[in-house]
PDB file of C-alpha atoms in Angstrom:
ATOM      1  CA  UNK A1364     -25.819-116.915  84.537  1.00  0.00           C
ATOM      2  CA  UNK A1365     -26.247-114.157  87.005  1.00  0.00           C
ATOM      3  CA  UNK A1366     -22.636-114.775  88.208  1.00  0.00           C
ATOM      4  CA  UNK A1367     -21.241-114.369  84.525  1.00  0.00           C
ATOM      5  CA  UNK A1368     -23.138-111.308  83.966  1.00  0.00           C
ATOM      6  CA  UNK A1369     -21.810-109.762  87.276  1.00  0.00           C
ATOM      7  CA  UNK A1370     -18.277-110.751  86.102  1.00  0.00           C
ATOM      8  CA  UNK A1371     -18.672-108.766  83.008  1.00  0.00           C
ATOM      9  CA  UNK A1372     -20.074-105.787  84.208  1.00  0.00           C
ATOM     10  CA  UNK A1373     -17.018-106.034  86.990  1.00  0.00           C
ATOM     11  CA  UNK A1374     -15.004-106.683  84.083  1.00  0.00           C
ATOM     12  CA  UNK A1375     -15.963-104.162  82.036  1.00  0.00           C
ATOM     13  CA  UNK A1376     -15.606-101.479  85.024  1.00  0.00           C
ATOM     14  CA  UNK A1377     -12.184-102.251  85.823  1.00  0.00           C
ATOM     15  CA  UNK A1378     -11.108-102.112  82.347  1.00  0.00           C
ATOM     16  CA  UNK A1379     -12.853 -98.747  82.101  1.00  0.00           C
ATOM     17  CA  UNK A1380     -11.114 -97.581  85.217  1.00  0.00           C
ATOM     18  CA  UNK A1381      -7.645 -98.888  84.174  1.00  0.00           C
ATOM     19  CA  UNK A1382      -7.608 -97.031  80.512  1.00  0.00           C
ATOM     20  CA  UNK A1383      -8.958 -94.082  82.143  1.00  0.00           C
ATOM     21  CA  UNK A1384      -5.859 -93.624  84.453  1.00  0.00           C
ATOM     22  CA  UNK A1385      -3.653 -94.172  81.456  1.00  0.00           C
ATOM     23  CA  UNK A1386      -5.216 -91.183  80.286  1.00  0.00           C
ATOM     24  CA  UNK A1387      -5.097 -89.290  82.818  1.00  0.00           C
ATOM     25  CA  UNK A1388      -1.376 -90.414  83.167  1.00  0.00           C
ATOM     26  CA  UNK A1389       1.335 -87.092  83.226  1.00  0.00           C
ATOM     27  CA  UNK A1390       3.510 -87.139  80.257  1.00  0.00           C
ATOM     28  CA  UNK A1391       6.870 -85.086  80.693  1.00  0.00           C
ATOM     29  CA  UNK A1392       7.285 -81.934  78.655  1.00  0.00           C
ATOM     30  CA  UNK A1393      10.183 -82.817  76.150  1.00  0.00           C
ATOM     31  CA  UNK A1394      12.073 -80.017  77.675  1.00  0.00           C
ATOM     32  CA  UNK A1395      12.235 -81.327  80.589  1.00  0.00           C
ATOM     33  CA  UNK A1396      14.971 -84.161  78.863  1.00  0.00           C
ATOM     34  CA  UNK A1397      17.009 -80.717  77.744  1.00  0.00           C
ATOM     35  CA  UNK A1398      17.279 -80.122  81.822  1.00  0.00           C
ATOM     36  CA  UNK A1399      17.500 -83.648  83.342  1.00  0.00           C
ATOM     37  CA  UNK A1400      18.554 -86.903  82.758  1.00  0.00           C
ATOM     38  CA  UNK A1401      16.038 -89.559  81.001  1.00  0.00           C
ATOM     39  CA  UNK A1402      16.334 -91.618  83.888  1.00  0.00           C
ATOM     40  CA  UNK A1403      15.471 -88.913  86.254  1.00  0.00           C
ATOM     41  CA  UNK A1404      12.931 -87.379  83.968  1.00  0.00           C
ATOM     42  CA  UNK A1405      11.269 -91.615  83.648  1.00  0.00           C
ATOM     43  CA  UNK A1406      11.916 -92.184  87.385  1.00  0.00           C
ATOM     44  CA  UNK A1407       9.923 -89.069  88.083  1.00  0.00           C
ATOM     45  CA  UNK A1408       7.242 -89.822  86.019  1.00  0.00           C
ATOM     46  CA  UNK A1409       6.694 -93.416  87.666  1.00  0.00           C
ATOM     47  CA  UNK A1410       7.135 -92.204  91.373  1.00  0.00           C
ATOM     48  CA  UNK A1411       6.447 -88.684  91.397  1.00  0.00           C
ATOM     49  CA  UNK A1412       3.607 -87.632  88.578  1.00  0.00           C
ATOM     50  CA  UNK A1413       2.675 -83.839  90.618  1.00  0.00           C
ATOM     51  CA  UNK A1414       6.094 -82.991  90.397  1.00  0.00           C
ATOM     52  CA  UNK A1415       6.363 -83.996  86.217  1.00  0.00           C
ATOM     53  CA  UNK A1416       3.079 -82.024  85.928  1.00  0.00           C
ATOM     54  CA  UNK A1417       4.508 -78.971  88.341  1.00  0.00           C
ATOM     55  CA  UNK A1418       7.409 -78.831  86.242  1.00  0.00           C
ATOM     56  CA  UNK A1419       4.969 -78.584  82.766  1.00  0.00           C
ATOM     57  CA  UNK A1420       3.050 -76.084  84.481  1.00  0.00           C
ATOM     58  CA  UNK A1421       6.050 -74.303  85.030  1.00  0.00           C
ATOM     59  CA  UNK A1422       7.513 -74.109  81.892  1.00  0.00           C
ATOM     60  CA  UNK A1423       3.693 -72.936  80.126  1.00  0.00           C
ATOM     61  CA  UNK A1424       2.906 -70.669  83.144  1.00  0.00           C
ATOM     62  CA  UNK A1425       5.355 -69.175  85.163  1.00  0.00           C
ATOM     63  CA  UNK A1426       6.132 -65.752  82.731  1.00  0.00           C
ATOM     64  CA  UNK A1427       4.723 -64.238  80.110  1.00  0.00           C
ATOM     65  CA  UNK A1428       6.065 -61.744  76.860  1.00  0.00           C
ATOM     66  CA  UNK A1429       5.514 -58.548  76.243  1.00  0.00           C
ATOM     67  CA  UNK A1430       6.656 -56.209  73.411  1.00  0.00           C
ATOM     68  CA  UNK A1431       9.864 -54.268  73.643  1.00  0.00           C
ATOM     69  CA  UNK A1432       7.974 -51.597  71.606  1.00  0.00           C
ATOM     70  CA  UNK A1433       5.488 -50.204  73.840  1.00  0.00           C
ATOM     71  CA  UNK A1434       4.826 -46.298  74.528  1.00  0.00           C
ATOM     72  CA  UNK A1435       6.150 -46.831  78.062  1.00  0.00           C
ATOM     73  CA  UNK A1436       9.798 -48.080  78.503  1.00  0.00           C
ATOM     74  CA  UNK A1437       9.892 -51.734  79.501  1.00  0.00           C
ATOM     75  CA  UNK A1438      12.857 -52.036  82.146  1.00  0.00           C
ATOM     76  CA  UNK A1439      14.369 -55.423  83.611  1.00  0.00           C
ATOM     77  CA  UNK A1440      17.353 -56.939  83.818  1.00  0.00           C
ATOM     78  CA  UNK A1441      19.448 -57.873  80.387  1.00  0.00           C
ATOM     79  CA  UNK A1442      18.842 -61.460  79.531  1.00  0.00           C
ATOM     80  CA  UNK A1443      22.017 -61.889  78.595  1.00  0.00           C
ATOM     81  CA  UNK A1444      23.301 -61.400  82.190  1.00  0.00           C
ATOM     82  CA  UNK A1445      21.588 -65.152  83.129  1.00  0.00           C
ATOM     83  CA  UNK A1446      23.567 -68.420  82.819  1.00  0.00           C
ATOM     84  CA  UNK A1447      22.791 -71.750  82.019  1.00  0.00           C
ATOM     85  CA  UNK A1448      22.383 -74.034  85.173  1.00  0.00           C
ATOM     86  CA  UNK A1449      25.109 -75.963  86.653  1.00  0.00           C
ATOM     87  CA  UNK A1450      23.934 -79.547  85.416  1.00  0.00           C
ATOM     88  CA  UNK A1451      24.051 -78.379  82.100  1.00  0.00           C
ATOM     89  CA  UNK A1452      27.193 -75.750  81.587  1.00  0.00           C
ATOM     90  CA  UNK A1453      29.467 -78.536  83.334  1.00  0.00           C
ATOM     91  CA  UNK A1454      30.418 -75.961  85.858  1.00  0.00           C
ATOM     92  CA  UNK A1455      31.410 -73.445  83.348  1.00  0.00           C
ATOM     93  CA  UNK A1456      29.726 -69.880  83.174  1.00  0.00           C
ATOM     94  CA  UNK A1457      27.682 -69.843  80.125  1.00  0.00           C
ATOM     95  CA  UNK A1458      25.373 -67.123  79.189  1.00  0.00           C
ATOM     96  CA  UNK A1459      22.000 -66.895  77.729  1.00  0.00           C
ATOM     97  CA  UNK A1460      22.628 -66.309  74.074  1.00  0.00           C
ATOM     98  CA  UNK A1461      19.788 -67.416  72.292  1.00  0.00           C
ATOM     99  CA  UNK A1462      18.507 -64.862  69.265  1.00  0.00           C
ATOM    100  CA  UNK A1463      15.004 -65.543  68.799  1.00  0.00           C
ATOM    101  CA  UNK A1464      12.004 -66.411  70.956  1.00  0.00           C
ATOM    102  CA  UNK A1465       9.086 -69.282  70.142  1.00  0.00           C
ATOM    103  CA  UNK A1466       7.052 -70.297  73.307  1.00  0.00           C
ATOM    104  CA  UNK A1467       6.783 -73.750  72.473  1.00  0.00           C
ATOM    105  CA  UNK A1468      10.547 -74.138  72.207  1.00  0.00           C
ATOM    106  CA  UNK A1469      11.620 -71.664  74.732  1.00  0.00           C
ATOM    107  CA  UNK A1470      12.939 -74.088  78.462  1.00  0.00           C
ATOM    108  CA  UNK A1471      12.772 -71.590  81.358  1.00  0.00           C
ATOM    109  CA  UNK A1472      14.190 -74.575  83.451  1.00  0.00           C
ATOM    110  CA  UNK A1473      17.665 -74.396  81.685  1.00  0.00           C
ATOM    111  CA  UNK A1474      18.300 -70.981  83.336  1.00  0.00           C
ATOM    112  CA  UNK A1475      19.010 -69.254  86.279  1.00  0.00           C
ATOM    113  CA  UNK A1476      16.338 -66.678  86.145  1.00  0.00           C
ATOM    114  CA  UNK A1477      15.966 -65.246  89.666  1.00  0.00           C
ATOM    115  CA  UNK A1478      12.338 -64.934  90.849  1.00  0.00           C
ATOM    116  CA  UNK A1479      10.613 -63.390  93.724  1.00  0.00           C
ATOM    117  CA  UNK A1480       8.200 -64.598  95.982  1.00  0.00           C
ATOM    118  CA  UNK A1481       6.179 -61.338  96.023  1.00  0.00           C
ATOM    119  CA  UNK A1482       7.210 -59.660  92.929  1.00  0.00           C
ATOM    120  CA  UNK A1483       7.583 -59.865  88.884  1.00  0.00           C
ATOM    121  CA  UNK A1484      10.992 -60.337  87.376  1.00  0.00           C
ATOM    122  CA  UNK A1485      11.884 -58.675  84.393  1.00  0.00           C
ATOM    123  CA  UNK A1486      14.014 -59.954  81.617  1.00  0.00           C
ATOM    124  CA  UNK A1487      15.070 -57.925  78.814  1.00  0.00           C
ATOM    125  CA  UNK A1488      15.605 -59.917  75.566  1.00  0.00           C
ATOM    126  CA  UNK A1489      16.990 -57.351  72.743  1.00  0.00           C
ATOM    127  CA  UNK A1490      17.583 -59.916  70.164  1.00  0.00           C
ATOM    128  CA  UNK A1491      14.049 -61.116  70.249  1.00  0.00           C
ATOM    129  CA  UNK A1492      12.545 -57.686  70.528  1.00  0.00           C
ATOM    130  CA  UNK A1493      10.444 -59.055  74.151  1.00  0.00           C
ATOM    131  CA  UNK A1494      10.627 -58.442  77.810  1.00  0.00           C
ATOM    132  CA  UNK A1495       9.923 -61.770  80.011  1.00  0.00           C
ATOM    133  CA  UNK A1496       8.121 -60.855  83.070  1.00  0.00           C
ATOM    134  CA  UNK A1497       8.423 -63.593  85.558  1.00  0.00           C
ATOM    135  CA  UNK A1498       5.235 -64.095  88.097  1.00  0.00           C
ATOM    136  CA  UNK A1499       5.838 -63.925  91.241  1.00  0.00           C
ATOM    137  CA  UNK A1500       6.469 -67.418  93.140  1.00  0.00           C
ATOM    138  CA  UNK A1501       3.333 -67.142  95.171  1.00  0.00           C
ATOM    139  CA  UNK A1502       1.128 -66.626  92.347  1.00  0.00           C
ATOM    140  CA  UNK A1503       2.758 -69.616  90.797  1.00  0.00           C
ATOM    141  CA  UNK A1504       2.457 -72.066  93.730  1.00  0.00           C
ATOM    142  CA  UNK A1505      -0.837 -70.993  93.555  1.00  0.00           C
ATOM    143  CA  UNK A1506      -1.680 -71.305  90.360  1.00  0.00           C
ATOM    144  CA  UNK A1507      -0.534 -74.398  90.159  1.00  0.00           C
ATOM    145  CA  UNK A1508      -2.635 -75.837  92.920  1.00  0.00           C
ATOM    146  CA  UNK A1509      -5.567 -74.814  90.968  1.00  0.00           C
ATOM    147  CA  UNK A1510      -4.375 -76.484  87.826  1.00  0.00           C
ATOM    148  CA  UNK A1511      -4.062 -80.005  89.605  1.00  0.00           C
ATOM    149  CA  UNK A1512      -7.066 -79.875  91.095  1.00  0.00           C
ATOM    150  CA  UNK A1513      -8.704 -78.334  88.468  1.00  0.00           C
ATOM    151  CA  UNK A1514      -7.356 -81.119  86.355  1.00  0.00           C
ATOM    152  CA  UNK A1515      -7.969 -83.863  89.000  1.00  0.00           C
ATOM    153  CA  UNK A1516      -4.205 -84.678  89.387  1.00  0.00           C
TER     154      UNK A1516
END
């Protein structure tokens, strides 16, 4: 009797520990299929889950928006100056053209913005009536390696 009751409790633990890292598994970002293959994006998951969740960090926390209309000038480069990457313009030049801005939507990853490992970048974005101010790479990296081990990853 003792030996089934051990079992269980074994048992039970192992379950426990299994369905707790499926929860903690890292899900890709959908737009992280807009900038990669599924494969790639699948394969990455399975084999490489920091990178999946550096990549989601990226895309909620490397910039953030500001106003156009402030009482000081915002100055950056124009937005429309970036391209798309290689993997997705087919080795054609394509600009940035998009009109309007929502966070949730908007894929960082899909452009060539150029950042600095010391210093903001600015993007102006007329259209949208917002500046995107890049962090610098640093504060990223770091960042980031508060987030994973913040979040036990």
């Amino acid at each position: 009797m003792k030996k089934i009751s051990f079992l269980l409790i074994v048992s039970f633990f192992m379950t426990s520990i299994c369905l707790k890292a499926q929860d903690n598994k890292i899900k890709p970002d959908s737009r992280l299929y807009e900038c990669f293959e599924a494969s790639y994006v699948n394969q990455m998951e399975q084999s490489n889950p920091k990178l999946v969740a550096y990549y989601n960090y990226y895309l909620e926390n490397s910039f953030y928006v500001v106003d156009l209309k402030q009482s000081k000038p915002v100055t950056g480069e124009n937005i429309n100056s970036v391209t798309l990457i290689k993997d997705l313009s087919k080795d054609k030049t394509i600009y940035f053209s998009e009109k309007s801005f929502d966070l949730k939507k908007f894929n960082v990853l899909k452009y060539k913005f150029k950042t600095e490992d010391n210093s903001f970048s600015t993007y102006i974005w007329k259209d949208a009536g917002i500046a995107i101010i890049f962090l610098p790479r640093n504060q990223i990296a770091e960042g980031y390696q508060k987030f994973i081990k913040d979040n036990k990853i």
